[in-house]
């Protein structure tokens, strides 16, 4: 058990260090985020101005911009797990992995988490700098940031599982990129990347909260601008439940895939 | 003059047919790229519909106007790169010295070279642009005719802008990264209503990042069925294209004189 | 001597299906057809055959990735497909085109990770690592990101990485592909050295005749899923020494030479390249004929290259096997 922990945490650490090589992408990211966030800033400045409202969906204008900076940082930091797993299945790299004393899904999960922490850190840095420049700080407290940090690991794991499942579909499908695109676009819309869930039609909101997509983006971003212990407890519960269900699906599908490898060579 | 233009249209049609034929060799991949792009574009329509359900008017523009912005940008961008796919590769082609091949043909270099490649997913953008305009805005014949004419002007604008940014490679080494980012800014601003912006940024939208010729003038032309705004759109497209062509041929002189040889290794 | 790898009638049949619904057709494809082998511990074996002969299917069964349709196999006493987790701690694998090194990180980082993956004891890991660094000459680029290494350096680090957990059997799949002549020889020597000094059992597949000659003492040729030849590498040559290659250059143009037992491989105006079956046409007789044919400027007699010998064996695959 201790050995396994050491094994997989070291994998995460190695993945994180390997991704520091992408530091040079930060400049490109910065421009991308600057353009997007500036446009959103104007869009919401005009909207707050025209409606004359102090708060929309419970958020002030600065909170709204910080919320959007966070959803962008979350979305942009999602590693391309589905594409990588798809490649591993197709090239037989997954089969070769079996020659090592490693569990493939776990190794992938920890690689992804390590990678993601670095990318998310960089994107958040850039996003925060821009938001500071545009609307200044909002009320942050160490406790609030801690609550926010607690919302992240399960959100990352959940996102990973969705993508991992899609990647495994490569055992049966010619091409999984279409599936991945649909998944990512649904996550963007239903996850509240462009608009917080509170501004969706009220009838749709309960369903959206129940779906796992909102636990990946909306939940953590909302915790960031509006820390709330009760909200966090609810979020963790939703995340945990979704993870259990998805873990079951992953186990089933992965086992079916292994059977295919054992009988067909992958 | 007219004869030469007709002759060029024949060439463009031949290239488009050929490129499309090549794409259709991998029909499945082509269709899925096109479908993926349509799906991708649809996300933004969903966003705007959601937005306008909550806030019905934005600086006097309603949801149909904003969808028109998207339709205009997608159709123009799509058509431009479906036919002139090499616009996107221009910076790299110049930096790698690959213009040589194109100089061997008895044709005007730039308009010929741009036809050399097709960007498959751009067909998705083009189809989406016209499709969403027809389905969502439900125009009458006059509006639709004007929309089609305006998309052609916007196509010209995107081609001219691509040539302008791509030609930077003549002057600053491999400018592919710079050209990409500049183009990204252009596309992003093109898909949001220009009424959001004021002051210096507004000036920017008619100069360095000429998105105003996509996201304001043509939409205003359609709102008011105004030939004046339509004419301004066309003039903008012509102006940017003239600037792009001028920069390209200016750079070409450096290229021909061999001053760029050191970077071809 | 104990066996490292033992196969008894190992077979694998794949079921391929095509079409949909009612028209769906299933057909069986026999990839490995009853292979029996015994590789003693410490032997270096070249396992060769044309593409699609069943090499990689066999190796996948030996490493526990693929389950066989029939037959038995034991690798280091383990049945691979039943005891894969126990087995993998004792085998290593190098796939020429599939790196286990982290691209953006120096080789040292991959070594550290592997130490954890294989749960190696710290002290013995350090000792083993330092020995590998020295023997494989990794010190100069140990701290350089893998993406900046030459292919030769990369492959040396690759093989060293696969030896870190002290495997007793090493599977090498096309290890020298893409390497230049010098890097190729270095790598072959290292593998050979490890085989001789550490008693490592080496299971090598390669299309490169040089790899086979230099590294392996035994060669097993499989084709259409069956063993078509299993012999010492030296015997492989002897078996085909019945033929010689004769290259002749003339001072003046010559007529083609027609003799029983002599095949013209290449003919130019001033030169001939002949394959002589010495059992039919003794070499003196052929030489005499050559000297009569024209004024000879240069002449060379060679054994056929191993590559041709192998090609010859492939071509002679048993009829009805496929």
mmCIF file of C-alpha atoms in Angstrom, chain C residues 64-255:
data_model
loop_
_atom_site.group_PDB
_atom_site.id
_atom_site.type_symbol
_atom_site.label_atom_id
_atom_site.label_comp_id
_atom_site.label_asym_id
_atom_site.label_seq_id
_atom_site.Cartn_x
_atom_site.Cartn_y
_atom_site.Cartn_z
ATOM 1 C CA UNK C 64 1.604 -12.239 -20.671
ATOM 2 C CA UNK C 65 -0.093 -9.639 -22.822
ATOM 3 C CA UNK C 66 -1.825 -12.129 -25.073
ATOM 4 C CA UNK C 67 -3.520 -15.351 -24.021
ATOM 5 C CA UNK C 68 -2.840 -18.401 -26.236
ATOM 6 C CA UNK C 69 -5.522 -20.600 -27.796
ATOM 7 C CA UNK C 70 -3.605 -23.772 -27.008
ATOM 8 C CA UNK C 71 -0.305 -24.980 -25.648
ATOM 9 C CA UNK C 72 1.900 -24.267 -22.677
ATOM 10 C CA UNK C 73 4.568 -21.724 -21.927
ATOM 11 C CA UNK C 74 6.837 -21.116 -18.984
ATOM 12 C CA UNK C 75 9.011 -18.058 -18.620
ATOM 13 C CA UNK C 76 11.315 -18.250 -15.601
ATOM 14 C CA UNK C 77 8.929 -20.864 -14.252
ATOM 15 C CA UNK C 78 5.863 -18.606 -14.535
ATOM 16 C CA UNK C 79 2.948 -19.159 -16.863
ATOM 17 C CA UNK C 80 2.906 -15.636 -18.356
ATOM 18 C CA UNK C 81 -0.822 -15.165 -18.902
ATOM 19 C CA UNK C 82 -1.689 -16.514 -15.473
ATOM 20 C CA UNK C 83 1.096 -14.972 -13.422
ATOM 21 C CA UNK C 84 1.795 -11.788 -15.358
ATOM 22 C CA UNK C 85 2.170 -9.545 -12.318
ATOM 23 C CA UNK C 86 4.755 -11.807 -10.746
ATOM 24 C CA UNK C 87 6.571 -12.369 -14.024
ATOM 25 C CA UNK C 88 6.939 -8.747 -15.084
ATOM 26 C CA UNK C 89 9.284 -7.969 -12.215
ATOM 27 C CA UNK C 90 11.816 -10.353 -13.717
ATOM 28 C CA UNK C 91 11.641 -9.494 -17.386
ATOM 29 C CA UNK C 92 12.634 -6.387 -19.284
ATOM 30 C CA UNK C 93 11.620 -5.191 -22.710
ATOM 31 C CA UNK C 94 12.984 -2.733 -25.241
ATOM 32 C CA UNK C 95 10.862 -1.827 -28.196
ATOM 33 C CA UNK C 96 12.948 0.124 -30.684
ATOM 34 C CA UNK C 97 10.214 2.513 -31.677
ATOM 35 C CA UNK C 98 8.481 2.844 -28.339
ATOM 36 C CA UNK C 99 10.366 4.741 -25.704
ATOM 37 C CA UNK C 100 9.852 4.424 -21.985
ATOM 38 C CA UNK C 101 12.032 7.471 -21.338
ATOM 39 C CA UNK C 102 10.279 10.741 -20.532
ATOM 40 C CA UNK C 103 10.829 12.980 -23.517
ATOM 41 C CA UNK C 104 11.200 16.316 -21.758
ATOM 42 C CA UNK C 105 13.159 15.039 -18.773
ATOM 43 C CA UNK C 106 16.737 13.740 -18.446
ATOM 44 C CA UNK C 107 17.271 9.946 -18.309
ATOM 45 C CA UNK C 108 18.058 10.172 -14.585
ATOM 46 C CA UNK C 109 14.440 11.142 -13.854
ATOM 47 C CA UNK C 110 13.085 8.126 -15.701
ATOM 48 C CA UNK C 111 15.479 5.920 -13.725
ATOM 49 C CA UNK C 112 14.192 7.398 -10.468
ATOM 50 C CA UNK C 113 10.613 6.757 -11.533
ATOM 51 C CA UNK C 114 11.371 3.187 -12.580
ATOM 52 C CA UNK C 115 12.965 2.562 -9.199
ATOM 53 C CA UNK C 116 9.585 3.391 -7.663
ATOM 54 C CA UNK C 117 7.536 1.550 -10.251
ATOM 55 C CA UNK C 118 9.502 -1.633 -9.591
ATOM 56 C CA UNK C 119 9.687 -0.824 -5.836
ATOM 57 C CA UNK C 120 13.452 -1.309 -5.853
ATOM 58 C CA UNK C 121 15.353 -1.264 -2.634
ATOM 59 C CA UNK C 122 17.168 2.076 -2.424
ATOM 60 C CA UNK C 123 20.701 0.845 -1.805
ATOM 61 C CA UNK C 124 20.719 -1.877 -4.414
ATOM 62 C CA UNK C 125 19.021 0.475 -6.898
ATOM 63 C CA UNK C 126 21.763 3.068 -6.455
ATOM 64 C CA UNK C 127 24.463 0.464 -6.902
ATOM 65 C CA UNK C 128 22.811 -0.989 -9.988
ATOM 66 C CA UNK C 129 22.137 2.446 -11.496
ATOM 67 C CA UNK C 130 25.707 3.602 -11.040
ATOM 68 C CA UNK C 131 27.016 0.436 -12.599
ATOM 69 C CA UNK C 132 24.712 0.854 -15.602
ATOM 70 C CA UNK C 133 25.712 4.495 -15.971
ATOM 71 C CA UNK C 134 29.345 3.487 -16.072
ATOM 72 C CA UNK C 135 29.046 0.473 -18.326
ATOM 73 C CA UNK C 136 26.678 2.169 -20.791
ATOM 74 C CA UNK C 137 28.655 5.417 -20.737
ATOM 75 C CA UNK C 138 25.608 7.476 -19.773
ATOM 76 C CA UNK C 139 27.352 9.988 -17.510
ATOM 77 C CA UNK C 140 27.864 12.731 -20.137
ATOM 78 C CA UNK C 141 24.161 13.016 -20.924
ATOM 79 C CA UNK C 142 22.496 11.739 -17.790
ATOM 80 C CA UNK C 143 21.190 15.225 -16.961
ATOM 81 C CA UNK C 144 20.183 16.178 -20.509
ATOM 82 C CA UNK C 145 16.542 16.131 -21.586
ATOM 83 C CA UNK C 146 15.896 13.048 -23.701
ATOM 84 C CA UNK C 147 14.608 15.124 -26.600
ATOM 85 C CA UNK C 148 18.095 16.576 -27.011
ATOM 86 C CA UNK C 149 19.883 13.212 -27.154
ATOM 87 C CA UNK C 150 21.043 11.530 -30.336
ATOM 88 C CA UNK C 151 19.213 8.351 -31.251
ATOM 89 C CA UNK C 152 22.262 6.286 -30.290
ATOM 90 C CA UNK C 153 22.460 7.887 -26.825
ATOM 91 C CA UNK C 154 18.734 7.480 -26.406
ATOM 92 C CA UNK C 155 18.825 3.770 -27.188
ATOM 93 C CA UNK C 156 21.708 3.205 -24.785
ATOM 94 C CA UNK C 157 19.712 4.916 -22.039
ATOM 95 C CA UNK C 158 16.684 2.928 -23.118
ATOM 96 C CA UNK C 159 18.411 -0.437 -22.747
ATOM 97 C CA UNK C 160 20.005 0.626 -19.463
ATOM 98 C CA UNK C 161 16.541 1.646 -18.173
ATOM 99 C CA UNK C 162 15.165 -1.776 -18.993
ATOM 100 C CA UNK C 163 17.998 -3.442 -17.057
ATOM 101 C CA UNK C 164 17.523 -1.339 -13.944
ATOM 102 C CA UNK C 165 15.338 -3.851 -12.128
ATOM 103 C CA UNK C 166 17.817 -6.648 -12.918
ATOM 104 C CA UNK C 167 15.585 -8.678 -15.213
ATOM 105 C CA UNK C 168 16.666 -12.216 -16.016
ATOM 106 C CA UNK C 169 15.161 -12.220 -19.490
ATOM 107 C CA UNK C 170 15.369 -9.257 -21.844
ATOM 108 C CA UNK C 171 13.098 -8.981 -24.868
ATOM 109 C CA UNK C 172 14.481 -6.714 -27.571
ATOM 110 C CA UNK C 173 12.354 -5.781 -30.554
ATOM 111 C CA UNK C 174 14.311 -4.121 -33.373
ATOM 112 C CA UNK C 175 16.650 -2.367 -30.947
ATOM 113 C CA UNK C 176 19.015 -0.969 -33.581
ATOM 114 C CA UNK C 177 16.450 0.359 -36.037
ATOM 115 C CA UNK C 178 17.418 3.784 -37.345
ATOM 116 C CA UNK C 179 20.843 3.819 -35.676
ATOM 117 C CA UNK C 180 24.037 4.649 -37.572
ATOM 118 C CA UNK C 181 26.785 2.058 -38.012
ATOM 119 C CA UNK C 182 28.821 3.017 -34.951
ATOM 120 C CA UNK C 183 25.869 3.362 -32.579
ATOM 121 C CA UNK C 184 24.587 0.022 -33.819
ATOM 122 C CA UNK C 185 27.855 -1.737 -33.005
ATOM 123 C CA UNK C 186 28.099 -0.108 -29.598
ATOM 124 C CA UNK C 187 24.628 -1.238 -28.674
ATOM 125 C CA UNK C 188 25.196 -4.782 -29.943
ATOM 126 C CA UNK C 189 28.411 -5.041 -27.941
ATOM 127 C CA UNK C 190 26.663 -3.859 -24.797
ATOM 128 C CA UNK C 191 23.876 -6.379 -25.134
ATOM 129 C CA UNK C 192 26.357 -9.140 -25.845
ATOM 130 C CA UNK C 193 28.478 -8.114 -22.870
ATOM 131 C CA UNK C 194 25.486 -8.228 -20.569
ATOM 132 C CA UNK C 195 24.499 -11.616 -21.920
ATOM 133 C CA UNK C 196 28.012 -13.043 -21.355
ATOM 134 C CA UNK C 197 28.928 -11.407 -18.064
ATOM 135 C CA UNK C 198 25.589 -11.304 -16.261
ATOM 136 C CA UNK C 199 24.010 -14.422 -17.708
ATOM 137 C CA UNK C 200 21.097 -12.394 -19.069
ATOM 138 C CA UNK C 201 18.847 -14.370 -21.359
ATOM 139 C CA UNK C 202 18.303 -12.321 -24.513
ATOM 140 C CA UNK C 203 15.362 -12.739 -26.826
ATOM 141 C CA UNK C 204 16.014 -10.573 -29.883
ATOM 142 C CA UNK C 205 13.887 -9.891 -32.924
ATOM 143 C CA UNK C 206 15.454 -7.970 -35.729
ATOM 144 C CA UNK C 207 15.531 -7.650 -39.476
ATOM 145 C CA UNK C 208 19.171 -6.664 -39.314
ATOM 146 C CA UNK C 209 21.522 -9.531 -40.142
ATOM 147 C CA UNK C 210 24.313 -7.759 -38.256
ATOM 148 C CA UNK C 211 22.307 -7.802 -35.012
ATOM 149 C CA UNK C 212 21.726 -11.508 -35.396
ATOM 150 C CA UNK C 213 25.353 -12.361 -36.228
ATOM 151 C CA UNK C 214 26.877 -10.223 -33.545
ATOM 152 C CA UNK C 215 24.507 -10.765 -30.633
ATOM 153 C CA UNK C 216 22.921 -14.177 -30.974
ATOM 154 C CA UNK C 217 24.398 -17.617 -30.855
ATOM 155 C CA UNK C 218 21.206 -19.332 -31.794
ATOM 156 C CA UNK C 219 18.727 -18.350 -34.437
ATOM 157 C CA UNK C 220 15.111 -19.407 -34.605
ATOM 158 C CA UNK C 221 13.337 -18.629 -37.846
ATOM 159 C CA UNK C 222 9.587 -18.698 -37.832
ATOM 160 C CA UNK C 223 7.286 -18.344 -40.773
ATOM 161 C CA UNK C 224 3.561 -18.900 -41.107
ATOM 162 C CA UNK C 225 3.442 -19.443 -37.364
ATOM 163 C CA UNK C 226 5.851 -22.377 -37.336
ATOM 164 C CA UNK C 227 9.493 -22.852 -36.581
ATOM 165 C CA UNK C 228 11.193 -23.416 -39.907
ATOM 166 C CA UNK C 229 14.743 -23.392 -38.614
ATOM 167 C CA UNK C 230 16.339 -23.595 -35.196
ATOM 168 C CA UNK C 231 20.099 -23.766 -35.210
ATOM 169 C CA UNK C 232 23.357 -22.107 -34.276
ATOM 170 C CA UNK C 233 24.079 -18.917 -36.186
ATOM 171 C CA UNK C 234 27.327 -20.426 -37.427
ATOM 172 C CA UNK C 235 25.464 -23.430 -38.784
ATOM 173 C CA UNK C 236 23.175 -21.152 -40.710
ATOM 174 C CA UNK C 237 26.046 -20.096 -42.908
ATOM 175 C CA UNK C 238 27.504 -23.549 -43.254
ATOM 176 C CA UNK C 239 24.240 -24.901 -44.495
ATOM 177 C CA UNK C 240 24.332 -22.482 -47.364
ATOM 178 C CA UNK C 241 28.048 -22.580 -48.016
ATOM 179 C CA UNK C 242 27.185 -24.825 -50.918
ATOM 180 C CA UNK C 243 26.925 -21.638 -52.913
ATOM 181 C CA UNK C 244 29.484 -18.924 -53.652
ATOM 182 C CA UNK C 245 29.195 -15.485 -55.139
ATOM 183 C CA UNK C 246 31.665 -14.760 -57.913
ATOM 184 C CA UNK C 247 32.219 -11.169 -59.046
ATOM 185 C CA UNK C 248 34.371 -10.681 -62.158
ATOM 186 C CA UNK C 249 35.511 -7.568 -64.035
ATOM 187 C CA UNK C 250 36.846 -7.819 -67.567
ATOM 188 C CA UNK C 251 39.087 -5.678 -69.759
ATOM 189 C CA UNK C 252 36.796 -6.085 -72.752
ATOM 190 C CA UNK C 253 33.109 -6.781 -73.255
ATOM 191 C CA UNK C 254 32.164 -10.456 -72.805
ATOM 192 C CA UNK C 255 29.368 -12.791 -73.763
#
